[in-house]
Short mmCIF file of C-alpha atoms and ligand atoms in Angstrom, two decimals:
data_model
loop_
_atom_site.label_atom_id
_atom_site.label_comp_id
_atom_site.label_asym_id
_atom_site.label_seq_id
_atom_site.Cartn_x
_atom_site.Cartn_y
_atom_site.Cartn_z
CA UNK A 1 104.29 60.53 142.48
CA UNK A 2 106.23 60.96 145.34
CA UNK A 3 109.57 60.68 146.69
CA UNK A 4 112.85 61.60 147.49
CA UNK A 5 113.79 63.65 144.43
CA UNK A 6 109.47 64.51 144.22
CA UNK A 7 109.14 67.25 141.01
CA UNK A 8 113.20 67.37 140.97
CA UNK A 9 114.50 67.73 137.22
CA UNK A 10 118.16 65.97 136.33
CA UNK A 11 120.21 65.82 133.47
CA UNK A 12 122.05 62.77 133.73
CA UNK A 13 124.52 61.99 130.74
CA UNK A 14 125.58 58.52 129.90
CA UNK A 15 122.55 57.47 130.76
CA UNK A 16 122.08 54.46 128.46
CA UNK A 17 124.17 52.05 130.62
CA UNK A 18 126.12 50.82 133.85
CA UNK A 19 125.88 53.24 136.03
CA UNK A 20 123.97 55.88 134.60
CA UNK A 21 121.12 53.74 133.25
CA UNK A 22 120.83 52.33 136.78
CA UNK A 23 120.38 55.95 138.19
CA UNK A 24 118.16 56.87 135.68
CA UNK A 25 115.80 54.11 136.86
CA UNK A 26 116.12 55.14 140.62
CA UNK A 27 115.73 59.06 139.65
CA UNK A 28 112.57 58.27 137.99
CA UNK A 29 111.55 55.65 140.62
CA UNK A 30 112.19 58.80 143.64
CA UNK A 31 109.97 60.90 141.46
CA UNK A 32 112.15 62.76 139.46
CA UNK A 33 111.36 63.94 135.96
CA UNK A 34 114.85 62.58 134.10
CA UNK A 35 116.47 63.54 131.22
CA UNK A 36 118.69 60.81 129.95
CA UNK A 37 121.52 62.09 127.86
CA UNK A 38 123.96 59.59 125.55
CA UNK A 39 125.40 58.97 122.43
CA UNK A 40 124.13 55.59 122.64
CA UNK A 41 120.34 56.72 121.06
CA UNK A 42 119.12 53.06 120.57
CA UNK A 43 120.00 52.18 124.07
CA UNK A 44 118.78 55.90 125.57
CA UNK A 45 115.78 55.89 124.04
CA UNK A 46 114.03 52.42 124.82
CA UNK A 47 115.49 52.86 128.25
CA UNK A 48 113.55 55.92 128.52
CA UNK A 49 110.64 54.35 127.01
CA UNK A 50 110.26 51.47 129.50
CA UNK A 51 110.77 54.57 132.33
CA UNK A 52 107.52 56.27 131.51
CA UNK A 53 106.48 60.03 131.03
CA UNK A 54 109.01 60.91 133.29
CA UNK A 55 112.03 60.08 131.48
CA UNK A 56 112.83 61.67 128.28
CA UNK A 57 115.83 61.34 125.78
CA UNK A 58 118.43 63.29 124.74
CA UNK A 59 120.77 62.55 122.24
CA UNK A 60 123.98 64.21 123.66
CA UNK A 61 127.88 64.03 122.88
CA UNK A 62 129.07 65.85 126.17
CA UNK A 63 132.37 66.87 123.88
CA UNK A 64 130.06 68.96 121.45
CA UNK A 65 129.24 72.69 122.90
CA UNK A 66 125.81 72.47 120.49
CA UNK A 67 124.24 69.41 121.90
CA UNK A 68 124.53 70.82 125.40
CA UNK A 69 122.54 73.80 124.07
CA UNK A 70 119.93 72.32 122.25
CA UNK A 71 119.27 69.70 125.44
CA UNK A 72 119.74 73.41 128.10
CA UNK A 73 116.83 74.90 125.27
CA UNK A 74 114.42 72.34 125.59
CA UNK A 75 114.47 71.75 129.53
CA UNK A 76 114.19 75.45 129.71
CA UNK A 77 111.36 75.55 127.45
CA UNK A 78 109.28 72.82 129.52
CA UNK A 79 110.43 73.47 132.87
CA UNK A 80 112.40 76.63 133.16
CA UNK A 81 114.86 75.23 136.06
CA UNK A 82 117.63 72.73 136.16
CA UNK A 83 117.83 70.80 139.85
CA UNK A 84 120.41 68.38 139.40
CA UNK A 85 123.34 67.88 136.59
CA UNK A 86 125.37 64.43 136.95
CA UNK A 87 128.49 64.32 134.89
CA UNK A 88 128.81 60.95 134.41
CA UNK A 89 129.62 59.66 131.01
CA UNK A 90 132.66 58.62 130.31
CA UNK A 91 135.60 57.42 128.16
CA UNK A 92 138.01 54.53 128.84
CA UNK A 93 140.66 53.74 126.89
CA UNK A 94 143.52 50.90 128.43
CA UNK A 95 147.00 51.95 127.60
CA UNK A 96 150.18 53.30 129.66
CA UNK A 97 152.47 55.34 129.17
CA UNK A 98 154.43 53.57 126.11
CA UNK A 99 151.00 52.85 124.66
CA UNK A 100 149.15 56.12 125.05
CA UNK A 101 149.01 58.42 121.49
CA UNK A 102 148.03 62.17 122.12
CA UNK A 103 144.79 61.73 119.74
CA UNK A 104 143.44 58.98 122.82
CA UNK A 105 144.73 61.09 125.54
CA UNK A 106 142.95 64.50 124.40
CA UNK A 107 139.58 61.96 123.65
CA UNK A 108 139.41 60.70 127.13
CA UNK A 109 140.29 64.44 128.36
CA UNK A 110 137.63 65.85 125.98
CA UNK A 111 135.07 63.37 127.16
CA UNK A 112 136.04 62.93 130.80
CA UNK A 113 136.90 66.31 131.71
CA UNK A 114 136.02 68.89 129.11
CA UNK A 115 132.39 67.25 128.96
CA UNK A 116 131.73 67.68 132.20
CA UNK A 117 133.07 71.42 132.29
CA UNK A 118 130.46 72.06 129.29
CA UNK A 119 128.35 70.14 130.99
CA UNK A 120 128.63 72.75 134.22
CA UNK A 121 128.89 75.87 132.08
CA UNK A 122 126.07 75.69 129.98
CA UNK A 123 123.51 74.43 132.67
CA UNK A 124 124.14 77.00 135.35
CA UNK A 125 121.88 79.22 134.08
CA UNK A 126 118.77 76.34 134.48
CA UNK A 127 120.39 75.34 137.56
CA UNK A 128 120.54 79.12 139.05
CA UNK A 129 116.57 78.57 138.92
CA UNK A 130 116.31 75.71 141.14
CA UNK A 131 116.25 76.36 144.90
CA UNK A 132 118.36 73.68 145.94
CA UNK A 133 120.94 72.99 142.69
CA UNK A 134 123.23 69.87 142.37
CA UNK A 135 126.00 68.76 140.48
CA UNK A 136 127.14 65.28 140.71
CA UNK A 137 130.57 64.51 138.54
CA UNK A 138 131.60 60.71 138.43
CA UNK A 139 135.12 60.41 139.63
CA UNK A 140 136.55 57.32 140.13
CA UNK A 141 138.68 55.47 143.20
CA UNK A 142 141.28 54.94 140.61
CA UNK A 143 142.56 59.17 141.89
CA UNK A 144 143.72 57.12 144.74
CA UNK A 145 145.70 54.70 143.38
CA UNK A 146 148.98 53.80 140.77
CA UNK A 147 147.22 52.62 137.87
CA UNK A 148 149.78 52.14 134.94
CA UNK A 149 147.36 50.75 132.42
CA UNK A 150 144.55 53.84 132.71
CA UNK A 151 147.16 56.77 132.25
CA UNK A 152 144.78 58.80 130.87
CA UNK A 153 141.88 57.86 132.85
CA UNK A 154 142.79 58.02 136.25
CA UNK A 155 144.26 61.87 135.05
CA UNK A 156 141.24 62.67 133.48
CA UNK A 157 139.03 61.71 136.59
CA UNK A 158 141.72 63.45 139.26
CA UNK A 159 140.82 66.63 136.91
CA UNK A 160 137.26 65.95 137.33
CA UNK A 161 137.79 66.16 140.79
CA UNK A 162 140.08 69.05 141.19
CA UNK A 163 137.20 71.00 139.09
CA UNK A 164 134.43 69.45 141.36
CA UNK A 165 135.91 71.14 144.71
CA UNK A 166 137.46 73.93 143.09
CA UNK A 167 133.53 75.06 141.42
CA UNK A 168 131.61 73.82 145.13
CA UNK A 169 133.79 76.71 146.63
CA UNK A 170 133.57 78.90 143.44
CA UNK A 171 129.60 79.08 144.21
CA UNK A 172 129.76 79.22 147.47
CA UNK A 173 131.89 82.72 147.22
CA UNK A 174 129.25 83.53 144.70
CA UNK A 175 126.26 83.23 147.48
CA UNK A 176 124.55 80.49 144.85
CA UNK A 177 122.36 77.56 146.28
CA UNK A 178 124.53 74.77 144.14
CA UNK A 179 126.49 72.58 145.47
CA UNK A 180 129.00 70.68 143.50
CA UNK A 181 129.98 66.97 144.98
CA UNK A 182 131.82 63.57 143.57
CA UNK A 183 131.16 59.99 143.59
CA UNK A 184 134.49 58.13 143.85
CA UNK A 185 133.19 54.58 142.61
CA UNK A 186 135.09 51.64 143.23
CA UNK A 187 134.95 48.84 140.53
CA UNK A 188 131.13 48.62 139.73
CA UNK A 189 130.13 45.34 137.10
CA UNK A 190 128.99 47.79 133.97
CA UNK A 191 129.75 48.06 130.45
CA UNK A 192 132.95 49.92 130.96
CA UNK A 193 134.33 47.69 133.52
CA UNK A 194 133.28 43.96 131.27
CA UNK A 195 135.50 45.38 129.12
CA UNK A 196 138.47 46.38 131.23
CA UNK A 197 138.71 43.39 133.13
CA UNK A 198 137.99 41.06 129.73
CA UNK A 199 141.50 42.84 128.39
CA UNK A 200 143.63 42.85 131.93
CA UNK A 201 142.42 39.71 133.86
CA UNK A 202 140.03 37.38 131.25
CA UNK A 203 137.39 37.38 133.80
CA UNK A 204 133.89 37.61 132.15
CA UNK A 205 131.90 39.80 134.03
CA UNK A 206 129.01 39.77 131.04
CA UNK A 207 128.69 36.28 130.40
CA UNK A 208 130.05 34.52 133.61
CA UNK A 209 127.18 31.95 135.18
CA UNK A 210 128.54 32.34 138.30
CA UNK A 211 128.59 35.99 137.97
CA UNK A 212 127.59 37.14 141.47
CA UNK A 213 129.87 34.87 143.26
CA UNK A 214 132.66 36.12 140.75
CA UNK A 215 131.34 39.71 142.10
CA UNK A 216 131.87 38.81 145.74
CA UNK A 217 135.33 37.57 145.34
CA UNK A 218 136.42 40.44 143.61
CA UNK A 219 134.25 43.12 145.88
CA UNK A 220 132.72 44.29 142.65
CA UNK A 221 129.72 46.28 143.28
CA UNK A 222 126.43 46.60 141.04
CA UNK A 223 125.71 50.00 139.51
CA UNK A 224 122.67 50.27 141.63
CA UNK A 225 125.60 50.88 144.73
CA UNK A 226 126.31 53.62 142.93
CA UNK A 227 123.00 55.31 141.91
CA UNK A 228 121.95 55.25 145.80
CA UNK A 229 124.67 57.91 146.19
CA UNK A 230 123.39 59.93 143.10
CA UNK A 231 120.02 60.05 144.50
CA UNK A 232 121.64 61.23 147.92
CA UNK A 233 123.49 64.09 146.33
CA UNK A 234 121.23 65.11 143.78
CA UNK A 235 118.28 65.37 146.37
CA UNK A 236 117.87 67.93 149.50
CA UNK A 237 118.92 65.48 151.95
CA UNK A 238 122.54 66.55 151.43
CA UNK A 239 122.20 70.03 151.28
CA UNK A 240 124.99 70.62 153.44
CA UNK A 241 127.23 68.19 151.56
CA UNK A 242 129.47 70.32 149.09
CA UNK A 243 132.80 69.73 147.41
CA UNK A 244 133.16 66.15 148.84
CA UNK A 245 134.88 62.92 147.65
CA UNK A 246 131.92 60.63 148.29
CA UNK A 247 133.84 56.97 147.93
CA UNK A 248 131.73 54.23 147.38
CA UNK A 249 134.16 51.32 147.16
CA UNK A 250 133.21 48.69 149.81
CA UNK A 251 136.79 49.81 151.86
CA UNK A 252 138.19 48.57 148.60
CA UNK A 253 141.13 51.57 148.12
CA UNK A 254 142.11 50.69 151.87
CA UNK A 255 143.41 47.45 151.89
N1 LIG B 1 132.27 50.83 136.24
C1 LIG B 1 133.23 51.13 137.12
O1 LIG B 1 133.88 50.22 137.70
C2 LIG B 1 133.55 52.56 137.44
C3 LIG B 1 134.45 52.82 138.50
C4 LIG B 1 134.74 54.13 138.81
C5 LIG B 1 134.16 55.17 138.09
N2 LIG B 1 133.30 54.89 137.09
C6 LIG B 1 132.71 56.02 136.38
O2 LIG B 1 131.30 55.92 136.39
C7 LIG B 1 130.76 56.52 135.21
C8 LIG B 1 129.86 55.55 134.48
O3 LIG B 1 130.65 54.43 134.15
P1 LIG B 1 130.06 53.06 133.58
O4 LIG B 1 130.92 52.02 134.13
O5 LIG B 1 128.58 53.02 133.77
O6 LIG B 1 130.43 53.26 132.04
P2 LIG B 1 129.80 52.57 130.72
O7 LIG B 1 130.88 52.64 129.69
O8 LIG B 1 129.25 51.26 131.06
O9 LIG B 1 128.64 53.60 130.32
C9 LIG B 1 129.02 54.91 129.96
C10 LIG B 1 127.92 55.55 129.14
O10 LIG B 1 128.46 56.82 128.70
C11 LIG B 1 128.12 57.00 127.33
N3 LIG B 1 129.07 57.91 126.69
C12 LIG B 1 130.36 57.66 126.34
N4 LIG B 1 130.88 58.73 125.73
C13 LIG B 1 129.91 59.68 125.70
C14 LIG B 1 129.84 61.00 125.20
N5 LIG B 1 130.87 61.56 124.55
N6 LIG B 1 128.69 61.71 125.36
C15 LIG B 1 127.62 61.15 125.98
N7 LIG B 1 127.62 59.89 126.46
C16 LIG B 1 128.76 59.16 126.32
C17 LIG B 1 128.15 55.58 126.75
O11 LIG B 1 127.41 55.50 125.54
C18 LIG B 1 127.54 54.77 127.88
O12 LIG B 1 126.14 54.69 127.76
C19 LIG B 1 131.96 56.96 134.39
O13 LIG B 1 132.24 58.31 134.64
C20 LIG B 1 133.08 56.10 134.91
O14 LIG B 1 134.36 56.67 134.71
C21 LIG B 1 132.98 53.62 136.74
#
């Protein structure tokens, strides 16, 4: 098969839905042997069944330092390389500051932040291997704005971000051929999002009839807006994009 990401291998986590589901399907579509990583295993693996022998399963909590080895073991065992990495599971929780307990704070940091580090750390090895290496980590237009209800959220993606640049210049001192980029997203209709607008404006994103129309009014994009940029990044088309804030938000954070 051919395409834009021909013979590339990815690791995308949080690959079972919204977002990450979507770019699984357009990875494999480009030509891209995908390994779909999520703690969601009944979701994970009939998505990868329905993707063909291109797109394999992984059960994966980014949080635990032993699932990221056993899923870096078996891509090195059947391909030897890692080409692209996408850090883009995540953890939402809605609660300011009055509402927000340490335990949820250090979750959403742990999955958000600490996943993605793991995530970085125990793949550049495999990703060392690949001529052209990528890491994509899913930030989130929220670093732009005041967001009192997603306290630890929007901090947990603005560390995402800090890391992102501060590793794209890291390997670029180090002479390696990986380049390290975010997606700033604005609000994309997925899983995560149903929920957070269900609790903090009763719209019904899931259910809604007139779902697309609701989606228009509220400049909501569809994940698929989204996985366009992962295939961009994660293929050799943007090989001299590095350390960027790639906002895909429809001008949303401007006015
Ligand atoms: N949907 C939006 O409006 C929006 C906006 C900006 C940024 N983002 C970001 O985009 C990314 C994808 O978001 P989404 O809306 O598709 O989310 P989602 O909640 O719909 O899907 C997230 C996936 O991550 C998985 N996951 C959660 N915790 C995990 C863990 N510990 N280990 C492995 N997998 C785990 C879930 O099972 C799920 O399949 C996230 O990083 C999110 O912060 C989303």
């Amino acid at each position: 098969m051919t395409g834009r990401l021909h013979d590339r291998i990815l690791l995308i986590t949080g690959a079972a839905k919204g977002i990450g589901a979507a770019a699984a399907r357009m990875c494999v579509a480009e030509g891209a042997i995908v390994y779909l990583a999520d703690i969601d295993a009944a979701a994970g693996q009939t998505l990868a069944q329905s993707l063909g022998e291109n797109a394999h399963f992984l059960s994966l909590d980014v949080t635990a330092a032993a699932d990221w080895d056993a899923a870096c073991a078996a891509i090195a065992d059947r391909h030897g390389r890692l080409d692209a990495l996408v850090n883009n599971a995540a953890h939402m929780v809605i609660a300011d500051l009055a509402q927000t307990d340490l335990e949820s704070w250090r979750h959403v940091q742990a999955v958000n932040v600490e996943g993605a580090l793991l995530g970085c750390q125990t793949c550049l090895p495999l990703l060392k291997h690949s001529d052209h290496g990528s890491i994509v980590n899913m930030s989130s237009t929220t670093t732009r704005l005041g967001l009192p209800p997603m306290l630890a959220y929007t901090a947990s993606k603005a560390a995402l971000l800090s890391l992102t640049k501060t590793l794209a210049v890291d390997f670029r001192y180090q002479g390696l051929t990986i380049r390290v980029n975010a997606i700033l997203p604005g609000r994309i209709n997925t899983p995560m999002l149903q929920m957070t607008e269900r609790l903090m404006s009763g719209v019904d994103l899931e259910t809604d009839p007139k779902v697309e129309e609701l989606m228009a009014e509220m400049h909501i994009g569809h994940p698929e807006d989204i996985a366009r940029a992962i295939v961009y990044l994660a293929s050799t088309e943007s090989a001299y994009v590095n350390g960027t804030e790639f906002v895909v938000d429809n001008a949303t954070t401007l006015g």
